[in-house]
Each structure stands twice: as structure tokens, then as C-alpha cells.
Short mmCIF file of C-alpha atoms in Angstrom, two decimals:
data_model
loop_
_atom_site.label_atom_id
_atom_site.label_comp_id
_atom_site.label_asym_id
_atom_site.label_seq_id
_atom_site.Cartn_x
_atom_site.Cartn_y
_atom_site.Cartn_z
CA MET A 1 69.76 40.35 207.92
CA ALA A 2 71.40 40.60 211.33
CA LEU A 3 68.02 40.12 213.00
CA SER A 4 67.34 36.99 210.93
CA ARG A 5 70.68 35.46 211.90
CA CYS A 6 70.04 36.23 215.57
CA SER A 7 66.64 34.50 215.43
CA GLN A 8 68.16 31.44 213.80
CA GLY A 9 70.85 31.26 216.53
CA LEU A 10 68.25 31.55 219.29
CA SER A 11 66.18 28.77 217.75
CA SER A 12 69.23 26.51 217.63
CA VAL A 13 69.98 27.15 221.31
CA MET A 14 66.37 26.46 222.32
CA ALA A 15 66.33 23.24 220.29
CA LEU A 16 69.54 22.10 221.94
CA GLY A 17 68.17 22.96 225.39
CA LEU A 18 64.94 21.06 224.74
CA LYS A 19 66.92 18.04 223.57
CA CYS A 20 69.06 18.10 226.75
CA PHE A 21 65.95 18.43 228.94
CA ARG A 22 64.45 15.36 227.33
CA LEU A 23 67.60 13.40 228.13
CA VAL A 24 67.72 14.43 231.80
CA HIS A 25 63.91 14.40 232.33
CA PRO A 26 63.67 10.85 233.80
CA ALA A 27 66.48 11.46 236.29
CA PHE A 28 64.99 14.85 237.17
CA CYS A 29 61.58 13.30 237.80
CA SER A 30 63.09 10.58 239.98
CA SER A 31 64.98 13.15 242.03
CA LEU A 32 61.90 15.31 242.37
CA ALA A 33 59.82 12.29 243.48
CA ALA A 34 62.44 11.45 246.08
CA PHE A 35 62.29 14.97 247.52
CA THR A 36 58.50 15.04 247.58
CA ARG A 37 58.02 11.46 248.91
CA PRO A 38 57.10 11.21 252.65
CA VAL A 39 60.05 10.61 254.94
CA SER A 40 58.41 7.52 256.49
CA GLU A 41 58.15 5.89 253.05
CA ILE A 42 61.81 6.57 252.24
CA THR A 43 62.92 5.21 255.62
CA LEU A 44 60.71 2.15 255.29
CA LYS A 45 62.11 1.46 251.82
CA ALA A 46 65.69 1.93 252.94
CA VAL A 47 65.43 -0.13 256.09
CA ASN A 48 62.86 -2.82 255.35
CA GLY A 49 62.55 -2.82 251.60
CA ARG A 50 63.10 -5.93 249.57
CA GLN A 51 62.88 -6.51 245.85
CA ASN A 52 60.47 -8.76 244.07
CA ASN A 53 61.13 -10.63 240.84
CA HIS A 54 60.54 -7.46 238.81
CA GLY A 55 63.11 -5.44 240.73
CA GLN A 56 60.46 -3.45 242.58
CA TYR A 57 60.64 -2.82 246.32
CA MET A 58 58.13 -4.57 248.56
CA ALA A 59 57.78 -2.83 251.90
CA SER A 60 57.53 -4.89 255.09
CA PRO A 61 56.50 -3.53 258.52
CA ALA A 62 59.29 -2.38 260.81
CA VAL A 63 57.37 -3.22 264.01
CA PRO A 64 58.90 -6.25 265.84
CA THR A 65 56.67 -9.28 266.38
CA ARG A 66 55.94 -10.52 269.97
CA LEU A 67 56.92 -14.15 270.35
CA PHE A 68 55.43 -14.73 273.83
CA ALA A 69 51.85 -15.48 274.88
CA THR A 70 49.48 -12.77 275.97
CA LYS A 71 48.04 -12.68 279.49
CA LYS A 72 44.75 -13.95 278.14
CA ALA A 73 46.46 -16.92 276.52
CA LYS A 74 48.42 -17.64 279.69
CA ALA A 75 45.28 -17.47 281.79
CA LYS A 76 43.59 -19.88 279.43
CA GLY A 77 46.53 -22.25 279.72
CA LYS A 78 46.31 -22.24 283.52
CA GLY A 79 42.78 -23.56 283.39
CA GLN A 80 43.75 -26.67 281.48
CA PRO A 81 43.29 -29.90 283.50
CA GLN A 82 46.49 -31.57 284.63
CA THR A 83 47.42 -34.99 283.32
CA ARG A 84 46.14 -37.71 285.65
CA VAL A 85 48.33 -40.55 286.81
CA ASN A 86 47.06 -44.12 286.67
CA LEU A 87 49.76 -46.44 287.95
CA ASN A 88 49.49 -50.20 287.96
CA THR A 89 49.42 -50.91 291.71
CA ALA A 90 50.95 -54.36 291.19
CA LEU A 91 54.08 -52.86 289.60
CA VAL A 92 54.84 -50.63 292.62
CA GLU A 93 53.66 -53.02 295.33
CA ASP A 94 57.24 -53.67 296.49
CA ILE A 95 57.61 -49.92 297.08
CA ILE A 96 54.22 -49.09 298.64
CA SER A 97 50.76 -50.65 298.67
CA LEU A 98 48.54 -48.10 296.93
CA GLU A 99 45.57 -50.40 297.52
CA GLU A 100 46.02 -50.06 301.29
CA VAL A 101 46.30 -46.28 300.98
CA GLU A 102 43.12 -46.22 298.92
CA GLU A 103 41.29 -48.37 301.49
CA GLU A 104 42.33 -46.04 304.31
CA MET A 105 41.03 -43.04 302.36
CA LYS A 106 37.77 -44.85 301.63
CA SER A 107 37.41 -45.60 305.35
CA VAL A 108 37.54 -41.87 306.07
CA MET A 109 34.80 -41.32 303.49
CA GLU A 110 32.61 -44.11 304.90
CA ALA A 111 33.07 -42.83 308.45
CA LEU A 112 31.75 -39.41 307.44
CA LYS A 113 28.75 -40.91 305.63
CA ASP A 114 27.99 -43.01 308.72
CA ASN A 115 28.30 -39.93 310.91
CA PHE A 116 25.88 -38.00 308.71
CA ASN A 117 23.33 -40.81 308.82
CA LYS A 118 23.46 -41.30 312.58
CA THR A 119 24.05 -37.89 314.13
CA VAL A 120 23.26 -35.21 311.55
CA ASN A 121 19.56 -35.71 311.00
CA ILE A 122 16.54 -33.46 311.27
CA ARG A 123 14.60 -36.19 313.04
CA THR A 124 16.33 -37.64 316.10
CA SER A 125 15.97 -41.42 316.53
CA PRO A 126 17.26 -43.89 319.14
CA GLY A 127 19.95 -44.94 316.67
CA SER A 128 21.24 -41.36 316.63
CA LEU A 129 22.34 -41.76 320.25
CA ASP A 130 23.93 -45.21 319.92
CA HIS A 131 27.45 -44.09 319.12
CA ILE A 132 27.69 -41.01 321.32
CA THR A 133 31.06 -41.39 323.06
CA VAL A 134 30.94 -41.40 326.86
CA VAL A 135 34.14 -40.86 328.86
CA THR A 136 34.13 -43.26 331.80
CA ALA A 137 36.63 -44.49 334.37
CA ASP A 138 37.16 -47.53 332.15
CA GLY A 139 37.84 -45.40 329.07
CA LYS A 140 35.71 -44.16 326.18
CA LEU A 141 32.58 -46.22 325.54
CA ALA A 142 29.62 -45.89 323.19
CA LEU A 143 26.38 -44.89 324.93
CA ASN A 144 24.60 -48.05 323.79
CA GLN A 145 27.27 -50.13 325.59
CA ILE A 146 26.42 -48.73 329.02
CA GLY A 147 22.77 -47.74 328.62
CA GLN A 148 19.57 -49.18 327.18
CA ILE A 149 18.15 -46.75 324.61
CA SER A 150 14.47 -46.80 323.62
CA MET A 151 11.82 -44.57 322.04
CA LYS A 152 9.12 -43.62 324.57
CA SER A 153 7.18 -41.46 322.11
CA PRO A 154 7.86 -39.48 318.91
CA GLN A 155 8.96 -36.61 321.17
CA LEU A 156 10.93 -38.52 323.82
CA ILE A 157 13.88 -40.94 323.99
CA LEU A 158 14.77 -42.84 327.18
CA VAL A 159 18.23 -44.06 328.24
CA ASN A 160 18.17 -46.56 331.11
CA MET A 161 21.47 -46.49 333.02
CA ALA A 162 20.49 -49.14 335.63
CA SER A 163 23.35 -51.44 334.57
CA PHE A 164 25.99 -48.69 334.93
CA PRO A 165 24.52 -46.11 337.35
CA GLU A 166 27.98 -44.69 338.07
CA CYS A 167 28.19 -43.57 334.43
CA THR A 168 24.91 -41.63 334.47
CA ALA A 169 26.48 -38.19 334.94
CA ALA A 170 29.06 -38.88 332.22
CA ALA A 171 26.30 -40.06 329.85
CA ILE A 172 24.26 -36.89 330.44
CA LYS A 173 27.35 -34.75 329.71
CA ALA A 174 28.08 -36.68 326.50
CA ILE A 175 24.49 -36.34 325.23
CA ARG A 176 24.44 -32.62 325.97
CA GLU A 177 27.78 -32.05 324.19
CA SER A 178 26.99 -34.27 321.20
CA GLY A 179 26.16 -31.28 319.00
CA MET A 180 22.65 -32.62 318.37
CA ASN A 181 20.92 -29.82 320.28
CA LEU A 182 19.73 -32.24 322.99
CA ASN A 183 18.97 -31.28 326.59
CA PRO A 184 18.70 -34.49 328.66
CA GLU A 185 16.90 -34.69 332.01
CA VAL A 186 17.64 -37.28 334.70
CA GLU A 187 15.32 -39.23 337.02
CA GLY A 188 17.45 -41.56 339.14
CA THR A 189 19.16 -43.86 336.64
CA LEU A 190 16.75 -42.96 333.83
CA ILE A 191 17.77 -40.27 331.35
CA ARG A 192 14.95 -38.57 329.48
CA VAL A 193 15.92 -36.96 326.16
CA PRO A 194 13.22 -34.67 324.68
CA ILE A 195 13.41 -34.43 320.90
CA PRO A 196 13.71 -30.77 319.84
CA LYS A 197 11.30 -29.21 317.36
CA VAL A 198 12.59 -28.76 313.84
CA THR A 199 13.21 -25.01 313.59
CA ARG A 200 15.27 -22.99 311.13
CA GLU A 201 17.82 -22.42 313.86
CA HIS A 202 18.04 -26.17 314.49
CA ARG A 203 18.56 -26.86 310.78
CA GLU A 204 21.36 -24.29 310.58
CA MET A 205 22.96 -25.78 313.68
CA LEU A 206 22.96 -29.21 312.02
CA VAL A 207 24.57 -27.74 308.89
CA LYS A 208 27.30 -26.25 311.06
CA LEU A 209 27.80 -29.65 312.71
CA ALA A 210 28.01 -31.33 309.29
CA LYS A 211 30.74 -28.88 308.23
CA GLN A 212 32.69 -29.51 311.43
CA ASN A 213 32.52 -33.27 310.90
CA THR A 214 33.62 -32.85 307.27
CA ASN A 215 36.64 -30.81 308.35
CA LYS A 216 37.55 -33.52 310.87
CA ALA A 217 37.32 -36.08 308.06
CA LYS A 218 39.68 -33.95 305.95
CA ASP A 219 42.13 -33.84 308.86
CA SER A 220 42.02 -37.65 309.03
CA LEU A 221 42.57 -37.80 305.27
CA ARG A 222 45.63 -35.56 305.51
CA LYS A 223 47.08 -37.92 308.12
CA VAL A 224 46.59 -40.87 305.76
CA ARG A 225 48.30 -38.97 302.94
CA THR A 226 51.20 -37.87 305.16
CA SER A 227 51.69 -41.41 306.44
CA ALA A 228 51.79 -42.75 302.87
CA MET A 229 54.31 -40.10 301.80
CA ASN A 230 56.54 -40.94 304.77
CA LYS A 231 56.48 -44.62 303.85
CA LEU A 232 57.39 -43.69 300.29
CA LYS A 233 60.39 -41.62 301.42
CA LYS A 234 61.77 -44.64 303.25
CA SER A 235 61.58 -46.66 300.02
CA LYS A 236 63.39 -44.20 297.73
CA ASP A 237 66.33 -46.59 297.33
CA LYS A 238 64.00 -49.17 295.75
CA ALA A 239 63.05 -47.09 292.69
CA SER A 240 64.16 -44.24 290.45
CA GLU A 241 63.36 -40.61 291.22
CA ASP A 242 60.87 -40.49 288.33
CA THR A 243 59.00 -43.51 289.68
CA ILE A 244 58.88 -42.01 293.20
CA ARG A 245 57.52 -38.75 291.79
CA LEU A 246 54.79 -40.61 289.90
CA ILE A 247 53.77 -42.49 293.04
CA GLU A 248 53.69 -39.23 295.02
CA LYS A 249 51.46 -37.71 292.36
CA GLN A 250 49.20 -40.77 292.43
CA ILE A 251 48.79 -40.51 296.23
CA SER A 252 48.06 -36.78 296.05
CA GLN A 253 45.58 -37.42 293.26
CA MET A 254 43.79 -40.05 295.37
CA ALA A 255 43.62 -37.63 298.30
CA ASP A 256 42.26 -34.82 296.09
CA ASP A 257 39.59 -37.14 294.70
CA THR A 258 38.52 -38.10 298.22
CA VAL A 259 38.35 -34.45 299.31
CA ALA A 260 36.09 -33.73 296.33
CA GLU A 261 33.88 -36.66 297.40
CA LEU A 262 33.73 -35.34 300.97
CA ASP A 263 32.67 -31.92 299.71
CA ARG A 264 30.04 -33.49 297.47
CA HIS A 265 28.47 -35.39 300.38
CA LEU A 266 28.52 -32.22 302.49
CA ALA A 267 26.71 -30.31 299.74
CA VAL A 268 24.04 -33.02 299.51
CA LYS A 269 23.62 -33.10 303.30
CA THR A 270 23.40 -29.31 303.52
CA LYS A 271 20.67 -29.24 300.89
CA GLU A 272 18.80 -32.00 302.75
CA LEU A 273 19.01 -30.21 306.11
CA LEU A 274 17.99 -26.78 304.85
CA GLY A 275 15.21 -28.18 302.71
#
């Protein structure tokens, strides 16, 4: 009898315990999940979690986003062409004549082209000697002004100095220092100029001469640009700072375009000389 009562009491206790366990089971499971969940997940949820419409947490990355361009993007941006200026010359004519500046720059270009045609050629012709500058007592004169130039044969050019015999020595010096690889010989007042053979060395010498003449042309171009900028500075009281800056950019742009043209002609001449 006592044993039966004891069994009934134990069953009641177990039933009560099971009922309590069922009540606390969800909370227990949640606590257990929290202890077994990875630390990174808990931290992410606590710091960066946000709830959706269903009350559930939506994790977002905790890594900050870079808001500046990468080096690759910056490098790409550097290669972008700059905006070109195209001013109406008539609107700024009272400040500076851009047409005159352009003409001066074109004159530099034409002078180089003329130089290439007359003095930087594989085949030497009488016309190549025409504009060789001779320093005389009366100043600098072109060779064809003081001497009569003619072609004796395909291999020989003659310069007759009978009209200005006193300039013969100066003419010989000018021909020799013309950069055309010429070695003149003198017979009284007659200068004989043998035409050199076309060798690889001669071609390379002409290319070097073409580069020197191109650099001189660039120096002349810089002088034109500097002169224009100086004129512009004197006219700053006639226009706003923005207008002056635009004109400066226009002048620099014109100079850059002319330099590119000079380089293009040099490249063509170099290819022609080297074959």
C-alpha cells in the first residue's frame, strides 16, 4: 500500500516537471542557440542588424565603403582630353588680335617647311644654296645676292663671285658651315661645290639638321607666344579675369597645335631622308 502511494506521488512529480519543461522549452532553446551561435554572427546582429517587415533581423556588412576613386580610375581620368577653347576673335579684338598671333605662328611653320625644301634634301640643287646666309662687311646677305649660282653637272655646282670678289672667303665659309655636308673649293673668284654622294651617314646628318631646324622653329614659336601673353597682360583692365584666362588658354592652344604640326613635318621629313 505504501509502495503504491509512493509510486503515485513520483508520477505526479514527473508529470509536473514535464509540464514545466514544456513551458520553458522555447526560452531554453533560444538561450542555448545564443550560446552556441558564432560570436561574429551575434556581433553582426547587435551592431548592424535591422528588422524587416516580419520582425526578423537582416544583417548588413560592417565594412565601411570607400567613397574615393581608385588609382586606376584616377589614371583613366588623367587621360581624358581637355576641353578646347574656340573664342570668337572679333569679340576680343579690342583686347588682342588673335588673328595676328595665328599668322605669326603660321609664319614659323611656313619658314620651317621652306627650310626643309631648300636645305634639307638628299639631292643638292642650285636652289639649295640660294638662301645660305653670308656675313659680309655690309651685313648678312643671301648667297644668291652676291654670287651667280649655276649647275655645272649633276655632281658639281658653281658659284661665280666676280661681282663681289671681296666676299669670296665669306661665301666659302658660309657654304662650308651650312650643315649641308658641302666642301667648297675656290679657283680665283669661282667657287666649285662638289655634290656629296648619298650615303647612310649623309642621310643621318640631314636628319640631325632637320631636328636642329625644328628646335629653332619651336624657339621662334615660344617667342611669339610670350609676346602675345605680354600684350594680354597689358590689357587686363579691358576685360574680366575669366575672359583673360580664356584668351590665355586660346593662345596656348594655338601654340600647342603649331608644335604638333612642326613635329608632324619633322616625322615626314625624317622618313623621307632615311628612306
